[in-house]
Coordinates of C-alpha atoms and ligand atoms in Angstrom, one line a residue:
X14 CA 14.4 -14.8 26.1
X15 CA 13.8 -11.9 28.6
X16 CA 13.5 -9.2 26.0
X17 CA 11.5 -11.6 23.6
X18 CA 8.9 -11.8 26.7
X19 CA 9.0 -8.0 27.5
X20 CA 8.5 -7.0 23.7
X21 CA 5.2 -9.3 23.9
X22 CA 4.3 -8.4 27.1
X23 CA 4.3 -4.6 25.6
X24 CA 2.7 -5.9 22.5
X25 CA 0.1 -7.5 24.5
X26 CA -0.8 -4.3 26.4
X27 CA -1.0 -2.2 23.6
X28 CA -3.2 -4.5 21.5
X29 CA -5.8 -4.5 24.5
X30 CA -6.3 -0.8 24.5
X31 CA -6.3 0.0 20.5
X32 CA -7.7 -3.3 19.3
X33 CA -9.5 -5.8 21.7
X34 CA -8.4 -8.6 24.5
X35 CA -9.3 -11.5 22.0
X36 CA -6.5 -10.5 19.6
X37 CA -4.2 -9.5 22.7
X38 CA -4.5 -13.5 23.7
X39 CA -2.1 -14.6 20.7
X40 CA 0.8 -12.5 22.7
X41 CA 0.1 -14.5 25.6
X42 CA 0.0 -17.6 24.0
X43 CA 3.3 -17.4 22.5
X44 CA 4.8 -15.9 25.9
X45 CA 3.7 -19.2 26.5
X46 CA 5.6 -21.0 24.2
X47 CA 8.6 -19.2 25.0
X48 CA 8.5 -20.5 28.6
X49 CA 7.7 -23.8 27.3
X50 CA 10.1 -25.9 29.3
X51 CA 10.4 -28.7 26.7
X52 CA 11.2 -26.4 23.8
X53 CA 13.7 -24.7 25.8
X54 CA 15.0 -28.2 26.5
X55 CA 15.4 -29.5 23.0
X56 CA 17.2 -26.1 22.5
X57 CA 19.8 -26.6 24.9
X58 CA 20.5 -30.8 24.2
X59 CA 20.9 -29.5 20.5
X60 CA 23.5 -26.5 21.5
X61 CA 25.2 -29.5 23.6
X62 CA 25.2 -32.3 21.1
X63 CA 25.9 -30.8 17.8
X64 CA 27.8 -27.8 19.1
X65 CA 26.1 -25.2 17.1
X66 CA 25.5 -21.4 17.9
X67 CA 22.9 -20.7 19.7
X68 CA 20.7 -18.6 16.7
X69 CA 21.6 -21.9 14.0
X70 CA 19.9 -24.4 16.8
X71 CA 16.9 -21.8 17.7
X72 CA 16.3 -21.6 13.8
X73 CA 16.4 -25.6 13.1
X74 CA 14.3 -26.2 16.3
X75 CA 11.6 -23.7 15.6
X76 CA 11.6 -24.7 11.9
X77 CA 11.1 -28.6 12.3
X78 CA 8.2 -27.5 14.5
X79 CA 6.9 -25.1 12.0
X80 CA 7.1 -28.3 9.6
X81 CA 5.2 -30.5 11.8
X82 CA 2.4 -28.5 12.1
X83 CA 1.9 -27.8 7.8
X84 CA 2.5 -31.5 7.7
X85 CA -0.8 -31.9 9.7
X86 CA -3.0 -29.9 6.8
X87 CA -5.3 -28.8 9.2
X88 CA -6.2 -25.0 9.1
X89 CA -5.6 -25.0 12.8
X90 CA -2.3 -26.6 13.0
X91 CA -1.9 -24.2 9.7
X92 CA -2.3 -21.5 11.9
X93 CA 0.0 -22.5 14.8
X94 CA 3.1 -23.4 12.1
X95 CA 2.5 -19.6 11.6
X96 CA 2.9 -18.4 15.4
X97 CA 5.4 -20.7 15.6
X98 CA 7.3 -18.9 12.7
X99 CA 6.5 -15.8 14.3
X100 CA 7.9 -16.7 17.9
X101 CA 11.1 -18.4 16.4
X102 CA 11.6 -15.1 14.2
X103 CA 11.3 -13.0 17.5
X104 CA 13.6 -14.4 19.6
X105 CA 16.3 -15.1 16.4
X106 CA 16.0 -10.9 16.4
X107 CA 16.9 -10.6 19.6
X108 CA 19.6 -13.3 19.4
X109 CA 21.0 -11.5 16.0
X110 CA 19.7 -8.3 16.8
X111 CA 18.2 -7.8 13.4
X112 CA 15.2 -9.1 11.7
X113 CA 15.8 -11.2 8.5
X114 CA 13.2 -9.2 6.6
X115 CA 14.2 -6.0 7.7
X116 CA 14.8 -3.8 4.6
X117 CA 15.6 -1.0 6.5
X118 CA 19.0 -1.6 6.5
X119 CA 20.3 -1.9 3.6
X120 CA 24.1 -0.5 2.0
X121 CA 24.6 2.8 -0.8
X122 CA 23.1 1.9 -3.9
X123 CA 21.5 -1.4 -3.2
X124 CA 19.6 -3.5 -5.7
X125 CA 17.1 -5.6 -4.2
X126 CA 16.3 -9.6 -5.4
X127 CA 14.1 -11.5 -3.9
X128 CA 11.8 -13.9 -4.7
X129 CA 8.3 -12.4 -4.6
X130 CA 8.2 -8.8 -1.7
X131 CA 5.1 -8.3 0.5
X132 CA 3.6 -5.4 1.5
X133 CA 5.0 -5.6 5.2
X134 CA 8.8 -6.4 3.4
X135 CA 8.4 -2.8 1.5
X136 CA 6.8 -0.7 4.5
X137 CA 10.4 -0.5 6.4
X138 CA 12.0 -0.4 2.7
X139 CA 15.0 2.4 3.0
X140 CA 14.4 4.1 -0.2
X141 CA 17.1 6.8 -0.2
X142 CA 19.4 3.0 -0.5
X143 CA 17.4 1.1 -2.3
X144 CA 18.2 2.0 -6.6
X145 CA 16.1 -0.6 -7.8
X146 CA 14.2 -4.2 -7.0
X147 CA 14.2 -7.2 -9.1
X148 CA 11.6 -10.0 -8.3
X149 CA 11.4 -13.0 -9.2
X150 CA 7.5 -13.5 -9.0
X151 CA 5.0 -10.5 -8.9
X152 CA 3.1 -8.8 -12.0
X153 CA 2.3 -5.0 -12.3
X154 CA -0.1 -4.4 -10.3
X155 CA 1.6 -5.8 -6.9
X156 CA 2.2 -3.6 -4.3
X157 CA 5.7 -3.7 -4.6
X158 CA 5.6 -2.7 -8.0
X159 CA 3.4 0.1 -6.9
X160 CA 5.2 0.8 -4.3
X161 CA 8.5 0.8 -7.2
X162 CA 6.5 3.2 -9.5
X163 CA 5.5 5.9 -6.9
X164 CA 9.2 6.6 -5.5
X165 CA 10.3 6.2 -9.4
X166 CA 12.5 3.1 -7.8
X167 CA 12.9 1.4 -11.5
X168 CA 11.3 -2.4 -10.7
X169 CA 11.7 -5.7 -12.8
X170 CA 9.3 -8.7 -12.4
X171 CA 9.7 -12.3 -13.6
X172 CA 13.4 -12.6 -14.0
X173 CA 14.8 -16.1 -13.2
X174 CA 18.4 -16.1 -11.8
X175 CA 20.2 -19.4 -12.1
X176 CA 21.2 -20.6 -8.5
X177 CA 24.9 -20.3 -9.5
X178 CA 24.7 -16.7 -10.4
X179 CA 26.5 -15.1 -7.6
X180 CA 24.9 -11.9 -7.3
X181 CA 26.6 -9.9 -4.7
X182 CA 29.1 -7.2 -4.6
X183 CA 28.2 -7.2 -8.9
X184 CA 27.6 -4.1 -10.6
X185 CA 23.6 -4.2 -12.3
X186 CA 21.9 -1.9 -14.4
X187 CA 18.2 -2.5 -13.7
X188 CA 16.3 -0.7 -16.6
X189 CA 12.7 -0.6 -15.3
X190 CA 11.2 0.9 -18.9
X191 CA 12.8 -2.1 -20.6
X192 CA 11.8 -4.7 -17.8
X193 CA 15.7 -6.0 -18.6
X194 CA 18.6 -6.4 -16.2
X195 CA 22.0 -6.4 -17.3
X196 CA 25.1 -8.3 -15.1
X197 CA 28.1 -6.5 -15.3
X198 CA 27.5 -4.2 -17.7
X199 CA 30.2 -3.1 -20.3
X200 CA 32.1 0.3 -19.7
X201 CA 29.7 1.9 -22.6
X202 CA 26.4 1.1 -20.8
X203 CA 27.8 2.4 -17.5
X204 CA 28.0 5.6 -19.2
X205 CA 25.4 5.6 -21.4
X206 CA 22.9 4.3 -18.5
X207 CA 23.5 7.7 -15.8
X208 CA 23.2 10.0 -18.9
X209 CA 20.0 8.3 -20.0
X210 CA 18.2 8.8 -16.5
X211 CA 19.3 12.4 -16.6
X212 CA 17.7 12.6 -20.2
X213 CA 14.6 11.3 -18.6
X214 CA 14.0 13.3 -15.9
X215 CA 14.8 16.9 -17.5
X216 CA 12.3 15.2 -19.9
X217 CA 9.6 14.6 -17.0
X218 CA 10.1 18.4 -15.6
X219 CA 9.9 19.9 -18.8
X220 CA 6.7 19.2 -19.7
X221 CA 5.6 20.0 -16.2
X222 CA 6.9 23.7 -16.9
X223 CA 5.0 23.7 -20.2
X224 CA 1.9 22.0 -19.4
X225 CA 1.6 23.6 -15.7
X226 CA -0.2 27.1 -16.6
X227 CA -2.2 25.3 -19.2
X228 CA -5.8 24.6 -17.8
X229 CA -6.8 21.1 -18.2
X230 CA -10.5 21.2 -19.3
X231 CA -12.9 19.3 -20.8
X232 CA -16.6 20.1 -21.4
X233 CA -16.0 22.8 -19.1
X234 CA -15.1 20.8 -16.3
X235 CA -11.6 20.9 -14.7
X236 CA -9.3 18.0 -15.0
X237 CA -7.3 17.3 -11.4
X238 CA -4.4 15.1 -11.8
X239 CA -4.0 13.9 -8.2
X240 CA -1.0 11.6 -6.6
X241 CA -1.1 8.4 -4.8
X242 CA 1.2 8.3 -2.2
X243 CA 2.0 6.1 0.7
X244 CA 5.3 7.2 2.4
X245 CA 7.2 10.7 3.4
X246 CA 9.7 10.4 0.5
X247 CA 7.3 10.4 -2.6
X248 CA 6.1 13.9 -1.1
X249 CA 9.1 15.7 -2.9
X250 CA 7.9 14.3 -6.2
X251 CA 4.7 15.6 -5.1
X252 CA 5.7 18.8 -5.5
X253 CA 8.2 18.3 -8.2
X254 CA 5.5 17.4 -10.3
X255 CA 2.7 20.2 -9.7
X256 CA 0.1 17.6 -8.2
X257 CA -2.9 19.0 -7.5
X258 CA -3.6 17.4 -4.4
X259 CA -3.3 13.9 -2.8
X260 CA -6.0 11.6 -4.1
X261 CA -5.0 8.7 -2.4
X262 CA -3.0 8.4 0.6
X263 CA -2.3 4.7 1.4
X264 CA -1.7 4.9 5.3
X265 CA -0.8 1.0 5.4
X266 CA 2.9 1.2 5.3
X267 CA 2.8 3.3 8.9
X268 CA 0.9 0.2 10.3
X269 CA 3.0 -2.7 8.9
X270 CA 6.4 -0.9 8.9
X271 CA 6.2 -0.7 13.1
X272 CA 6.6 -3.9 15.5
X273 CA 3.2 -2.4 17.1
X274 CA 0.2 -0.2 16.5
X275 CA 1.2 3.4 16.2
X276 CA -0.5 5.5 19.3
X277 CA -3.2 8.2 18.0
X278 CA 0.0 10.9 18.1
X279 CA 2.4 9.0 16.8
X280 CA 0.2 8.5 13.2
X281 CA -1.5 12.2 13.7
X282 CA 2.5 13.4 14.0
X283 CA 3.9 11.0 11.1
X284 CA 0.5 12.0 8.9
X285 CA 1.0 16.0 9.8
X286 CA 5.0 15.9 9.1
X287 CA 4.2 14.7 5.1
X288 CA 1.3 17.0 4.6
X289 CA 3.4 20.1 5.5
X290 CA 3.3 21.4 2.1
X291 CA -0.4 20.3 1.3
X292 CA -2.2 23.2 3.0
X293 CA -5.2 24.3 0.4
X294 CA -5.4 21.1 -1.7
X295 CA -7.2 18.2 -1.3
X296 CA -5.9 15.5 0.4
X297 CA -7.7 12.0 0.6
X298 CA -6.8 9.9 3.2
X299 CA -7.8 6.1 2.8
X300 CA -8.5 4.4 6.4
X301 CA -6.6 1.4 7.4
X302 CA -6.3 -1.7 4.3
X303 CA -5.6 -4.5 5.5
X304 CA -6.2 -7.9 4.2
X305 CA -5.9 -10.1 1.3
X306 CA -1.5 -9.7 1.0
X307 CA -1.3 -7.0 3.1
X308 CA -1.1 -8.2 7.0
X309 CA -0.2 -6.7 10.4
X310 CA 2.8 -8.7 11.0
X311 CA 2.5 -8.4 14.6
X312 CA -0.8 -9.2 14.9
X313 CA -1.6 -12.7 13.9
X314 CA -4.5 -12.2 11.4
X315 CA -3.0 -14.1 8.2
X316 CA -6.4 -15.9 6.3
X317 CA -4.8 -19.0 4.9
X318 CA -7.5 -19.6 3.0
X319 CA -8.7 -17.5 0.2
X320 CA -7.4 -14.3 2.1
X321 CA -8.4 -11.8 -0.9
X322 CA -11.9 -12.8 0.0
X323 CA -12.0 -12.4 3.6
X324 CA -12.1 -9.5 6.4
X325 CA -10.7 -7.1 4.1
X326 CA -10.7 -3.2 4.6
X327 CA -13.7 -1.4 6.2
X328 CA -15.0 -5.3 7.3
X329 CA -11.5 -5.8 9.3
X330 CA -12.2 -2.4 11.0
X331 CA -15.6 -2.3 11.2
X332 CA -14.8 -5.8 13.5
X333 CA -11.8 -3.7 15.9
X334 CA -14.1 -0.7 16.1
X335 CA -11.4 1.0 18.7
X336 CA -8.8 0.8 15.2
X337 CA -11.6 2.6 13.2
X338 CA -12.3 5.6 16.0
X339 CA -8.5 6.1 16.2
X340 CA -7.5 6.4 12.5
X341 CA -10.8 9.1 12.6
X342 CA -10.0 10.8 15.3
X343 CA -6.7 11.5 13.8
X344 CA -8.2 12.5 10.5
X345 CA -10.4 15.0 12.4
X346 CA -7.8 16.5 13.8
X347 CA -5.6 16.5 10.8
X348 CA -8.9 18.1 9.1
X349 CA -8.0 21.4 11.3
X350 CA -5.1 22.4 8.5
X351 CA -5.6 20.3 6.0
X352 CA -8.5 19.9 3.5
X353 CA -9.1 16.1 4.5
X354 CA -11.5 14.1 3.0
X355 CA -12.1 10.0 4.1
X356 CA -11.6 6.8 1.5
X357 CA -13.4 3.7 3.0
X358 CA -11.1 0.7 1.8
X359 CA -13.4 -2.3 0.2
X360 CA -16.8 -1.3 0.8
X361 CA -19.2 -4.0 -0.7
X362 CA -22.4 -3.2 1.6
X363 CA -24.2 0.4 1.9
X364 CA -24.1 0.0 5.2
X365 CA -20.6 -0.3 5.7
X366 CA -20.4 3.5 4.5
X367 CA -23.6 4.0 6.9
X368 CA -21.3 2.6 10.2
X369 CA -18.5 4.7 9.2
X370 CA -20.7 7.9 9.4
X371 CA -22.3 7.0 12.3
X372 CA -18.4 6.4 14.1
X373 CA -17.1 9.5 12.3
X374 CA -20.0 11.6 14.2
X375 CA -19.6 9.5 17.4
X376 CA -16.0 11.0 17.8
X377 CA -16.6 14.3 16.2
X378 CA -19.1 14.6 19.3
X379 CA -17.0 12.5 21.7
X380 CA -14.2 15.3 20.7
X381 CA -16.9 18.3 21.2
X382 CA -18.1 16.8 24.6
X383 CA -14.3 16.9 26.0
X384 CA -14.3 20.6 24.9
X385 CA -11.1 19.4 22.9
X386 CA -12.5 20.7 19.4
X387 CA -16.0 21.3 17.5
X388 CA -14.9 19.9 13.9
X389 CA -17.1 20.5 10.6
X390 CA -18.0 17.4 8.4
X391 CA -15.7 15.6 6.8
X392 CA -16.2 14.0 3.4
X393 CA -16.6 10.6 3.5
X394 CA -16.7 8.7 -0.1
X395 CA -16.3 5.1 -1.1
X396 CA -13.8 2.9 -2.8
X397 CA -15.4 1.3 -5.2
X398 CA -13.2 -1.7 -5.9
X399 CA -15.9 -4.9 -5.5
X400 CA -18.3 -5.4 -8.2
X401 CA -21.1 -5.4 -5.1
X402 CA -19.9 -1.4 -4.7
X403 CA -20.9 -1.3 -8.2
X404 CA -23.8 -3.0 -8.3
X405 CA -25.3 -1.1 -5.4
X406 CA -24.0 2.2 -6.3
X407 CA -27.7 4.1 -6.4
X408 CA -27.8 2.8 -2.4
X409 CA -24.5 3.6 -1.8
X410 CA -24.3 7.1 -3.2
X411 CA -27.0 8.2 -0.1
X412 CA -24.1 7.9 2.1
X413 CA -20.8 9.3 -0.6
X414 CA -19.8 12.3 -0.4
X415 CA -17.6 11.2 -3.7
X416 CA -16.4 7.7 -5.2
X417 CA -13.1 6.6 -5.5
X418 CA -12.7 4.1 -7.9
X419 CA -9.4 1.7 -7.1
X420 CA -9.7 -0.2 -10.1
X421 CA -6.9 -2.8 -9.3
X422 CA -8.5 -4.7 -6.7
X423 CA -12.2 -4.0 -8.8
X424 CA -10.4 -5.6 -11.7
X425 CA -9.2 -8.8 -9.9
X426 CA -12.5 -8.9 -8.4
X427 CA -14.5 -8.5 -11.6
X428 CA -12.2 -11.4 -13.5
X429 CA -11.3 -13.6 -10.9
X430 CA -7.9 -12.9 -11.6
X431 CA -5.4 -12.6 -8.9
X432 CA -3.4 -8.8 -8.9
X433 CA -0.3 -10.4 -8.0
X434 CA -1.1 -13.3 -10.7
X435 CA 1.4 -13.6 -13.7
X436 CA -0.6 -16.7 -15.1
X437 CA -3.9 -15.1 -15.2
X438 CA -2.3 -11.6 -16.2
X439 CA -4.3 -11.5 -19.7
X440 CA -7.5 -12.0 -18.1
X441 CA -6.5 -9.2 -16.1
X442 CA -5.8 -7.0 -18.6
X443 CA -9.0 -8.0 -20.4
X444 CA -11.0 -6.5 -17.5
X445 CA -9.4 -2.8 -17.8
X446 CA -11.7 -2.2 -20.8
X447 CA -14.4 -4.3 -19.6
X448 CA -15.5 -2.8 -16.5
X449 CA -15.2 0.8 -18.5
X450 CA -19.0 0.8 -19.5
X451 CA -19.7 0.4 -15.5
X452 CA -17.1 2.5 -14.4
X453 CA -19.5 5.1 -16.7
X454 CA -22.9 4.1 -15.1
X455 CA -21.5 4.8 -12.0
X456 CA -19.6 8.2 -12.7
X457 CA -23.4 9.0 -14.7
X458 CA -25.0 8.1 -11.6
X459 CA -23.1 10.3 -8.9
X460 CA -22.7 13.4 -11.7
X461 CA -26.6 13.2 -11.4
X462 CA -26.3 14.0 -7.8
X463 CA -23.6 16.5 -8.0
X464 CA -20.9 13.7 -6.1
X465 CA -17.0 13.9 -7.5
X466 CA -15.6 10.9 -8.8
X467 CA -11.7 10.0 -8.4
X468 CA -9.6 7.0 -10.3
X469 CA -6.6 5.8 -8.2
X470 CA -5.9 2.6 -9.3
X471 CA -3.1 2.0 -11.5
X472 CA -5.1 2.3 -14.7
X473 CA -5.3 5.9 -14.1
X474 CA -1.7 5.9 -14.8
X475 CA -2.0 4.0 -17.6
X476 CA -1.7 6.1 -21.4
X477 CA -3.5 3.7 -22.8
X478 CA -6.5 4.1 -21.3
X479 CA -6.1 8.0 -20.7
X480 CA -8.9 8.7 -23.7
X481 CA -11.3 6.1 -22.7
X482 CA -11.4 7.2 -19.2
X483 CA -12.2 11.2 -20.1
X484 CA -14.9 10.1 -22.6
X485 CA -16.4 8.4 -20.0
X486 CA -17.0 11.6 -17.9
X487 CA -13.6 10.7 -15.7
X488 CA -12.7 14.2 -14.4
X489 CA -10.0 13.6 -11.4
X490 CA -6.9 11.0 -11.7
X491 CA -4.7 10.4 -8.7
X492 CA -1.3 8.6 -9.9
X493 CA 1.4 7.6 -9.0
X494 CA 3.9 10.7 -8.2
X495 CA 6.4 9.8 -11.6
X496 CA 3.8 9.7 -13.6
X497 CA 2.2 12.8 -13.6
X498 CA 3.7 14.1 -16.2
X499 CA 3.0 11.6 -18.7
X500 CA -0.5 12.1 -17.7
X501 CA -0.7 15.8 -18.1
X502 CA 0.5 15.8 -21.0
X503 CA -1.6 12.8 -22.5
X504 CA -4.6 14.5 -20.9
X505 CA -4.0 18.0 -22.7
X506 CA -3.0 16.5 -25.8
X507 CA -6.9 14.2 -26.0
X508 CA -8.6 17.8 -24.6
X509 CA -6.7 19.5 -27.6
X510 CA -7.2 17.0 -30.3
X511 CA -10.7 16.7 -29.2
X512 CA -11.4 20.6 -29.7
X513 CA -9.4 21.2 -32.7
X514 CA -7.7 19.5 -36.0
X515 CA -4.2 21.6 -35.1
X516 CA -1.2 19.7 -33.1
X517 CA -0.8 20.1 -29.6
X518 CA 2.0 22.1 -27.7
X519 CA 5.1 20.1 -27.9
X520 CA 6.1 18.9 -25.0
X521 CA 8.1 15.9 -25.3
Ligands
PEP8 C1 -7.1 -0.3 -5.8 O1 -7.5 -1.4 -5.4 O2 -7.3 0.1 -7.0 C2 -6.4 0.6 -4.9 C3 -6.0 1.8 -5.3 O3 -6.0 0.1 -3.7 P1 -4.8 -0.8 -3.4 O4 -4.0 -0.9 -4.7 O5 -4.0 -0.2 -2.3 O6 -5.4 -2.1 -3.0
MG9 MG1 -7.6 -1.9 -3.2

């Protein structure tokens, strides 16, 4: 119990300098509940009378608890089952000394099953162990699909394993292009299978060496092909693959991957390490996205209700202002070697984008004043992934330096289909070629103004849509780090066919 308390008593204090004493009170209250004298009560009569271990009776206490309170529907006691889940799990990590969730640790080669993976499951994720994940819920656009696609982890979704199919210490081919999973395979797939991924990767770099002098052009406007990245390791498939830049740079995972919030040098030195190589490109870094699946697990901020519609993005910031000044701060500084520009996450109003500016000059002066640094502007654009982003687009280009289009969350939003949804999937789907006509309003709109628009969500990795998106005056794609290849080459074969009758250069 005494390291349980001194973890939240730390947890506590660092809340109330980066974030504010309201949320720092939920620490307090569950110090509280660890020193609740009838809890630790029922604890000990359980250990006595059943003559369990101490971590089976601290689970089954704080469970039928948890229970009690989602049996009361309300969205309060709602809200305490959830501390209470959060307490038990604590103290269970200090009794085990690991936390159940942690994929950090993880043996050689290991293939992940689980039933559906958050966002916070995949930030601690040890990708050099991990060879592929298997899910059992959780469609194509989930962040742990995304997350799958950018380190080139092959990922399968909707597989249902009988209960009796014992799983572990088995050999499994997951083969992510075929969505399959074989058990067991026979001795000719385990040969055929290691040969295959060799096949496809000396594939992947060949068409990087033939495509990479070739100028991508259209209309006689260059064609960036950009990558979306969100962790250290996709940074060697950064380079692998010629991006020319970072267009997005989901900074999530070094927020729900840590117990706390990281210090101001701990995300500037984390940021800095991956960007090493970037010196000279572009590099757009997304503030803080959190909301809708994608939580703080230390802080208790889950919306039970209708959470993809709540205090997402630049609202969940714009409410913790002292979050918002950090993350710039550390951009501003980063913006000394690198060639940073800023993505606002889920603006809907103009005057989120108006806040932002007015913070961003706040600490640029607040910097000055301390003699620390004068730092030029920094571009500043918006995500445009709410159909109020589009709708007010002529108000919110006065304060873009470009857009940003994140068309996965635009698309739910747009269809009311859930990302993570398989049941509503082909209304999903639909929307990809729906919203294109006001994907091309908008990119019409900030051409007119001279203001560069980016795709990043996953339909800019998608070949099926690679024509439609260049005849609608797309000019920059940011993808996942595997895929660039594909794209280059899909984007210099439509450039070619489009300018003359005569085949392409072969690159497959
Ligand atoms: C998007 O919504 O398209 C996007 C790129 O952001 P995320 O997938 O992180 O929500
Ligand atoms: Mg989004």
């Amino acid at each position: 119990m005494g390291k349980a308390h001194s973890d939240l008593a730390k947890l506590k204090l660092q809340v109330t300098t980066d974030i504010d004493e309201e949320h720092a009170k939920i620490f307090g209250a569950h110090q509280m509940m660890l020193k609740d004298i009838s809890l630790i009560k029922e604890i000990e009569d359980e250990i006595r009378s059943k003559l369990l271990n101490v971590e089976q009776v601290v689970q089954n206490v704080f469970q039928r608890h948890e229970q009690n309170m989602r049996g009361a529907k309300s969205n309060v006691f709602q809200e305490r089952a959830n501390d209470i889940i959060d307490v038990g799990r604590r103290l269970l990590k200090v009794l085990v000394g690991v936390n159940k969730n942690d994929l950090s640790i993880l043996p050689k080669n290991a293939v992940i099953f689980a039933q559906r993976l958050l966002p916070s499951d995949t930030a601690t994720l040890n990708i050099n162990n991990a060879k592929a994940i298997v899910t059992v819920e959780g469609a194509q656009n989930s962040h742990a699909a995304i997350l799958a696609r950018a380190l080139d982890i092959p990922f399968v979704a909707k597989i249902s394993i009988k209960n009796d199919v014992f799983l572990s210490e088995q050999r499994i081919i997951v083969d992510g292009e075929k969505g399959e999973i074989i058990i067991n395979p026979a001795p000719e797939e385990l040969k055929t299978y290691p040969e295959l991924i060799k096949k496809r990767l000396k594939a992947k770099q060949k068409i990087i060496r033939e495509i990479q002098d070739v100028p991508l052009k259209k209309d006689n406007q260059t064609i960036h092909v950009y990558a979306n990245v969100s962790s250290h390791s996709e940074f060697k498939m950064v380079k692998m693959f010629n991006a020319d830049g970072i267009g997005l740079y989901r900074t999530e995972p070094y927020y729900m991957g840590s117990s706390r919030l990281p210090t101001e040098d701990e995300l500037y030195t984390k940021l800095e390490k991956t960007l090493k190589d970037m010196t000279g490109q572009k590099v757009f870094l997304r503030l803080l996205d959190i909301g809708g699946d994608k939580t703080l697990p230390f802080l208790n901020i889950v919306e039970l209700k209708d959470p993809a519609l709540g205090l997402n993005g630049i609202r969940f910031l714009l409410k913790h202002p002292r979050l918002l000044q950090l993350q710039l701060r550390v951009f501003l500084r980063l913006s000394e070697k690198y060639k940073v520009n800023i993505i606002v996450p889920m603006v809907t109003l103009a005057s989120d984008m108006r806040r932002v500016h007015q913070y961003l000059d706040q600490e640029e002066r607040r910097l000055a004043n301390a003699g620390i640094k004068n730092y030029s502007k920094i571009p500043v654009g918006a995500m445009i992934e709410t159909p109020a982003a589009l709708l007010s687009i002529d108000e919110l280009l006065d304060y873009c330096d470009f857009l940003s289009f994140g068309t996965n969350d635009l698309v739910q939003y747009v269809m009311a289909a859930g990302r993570e949804k398989i049941e509503v999937s082909d209304y999903y789907e639909a929307g990809n070629k729906m919203i294109l006509p006001a994907l091309e309003a908008a990119i019409q709109k900030a051409k007119n103004r001279g203001i560069e628009c980016c795709i990043c969500g996953e339909l800019a990795g998608n070949l099926r849509y690679t024509e439609d998106l260049l005849n609608i005056g797309m000019t920059n794609f940011s993808v996942q780090p595997a895929l660039i290849p594909a794209i280059k080459k899909k984007i210099h074969s439509v450039i070619w066919y489009q300018n003359s009758p005569k085949s392409p250069v072969s690159v497959t």
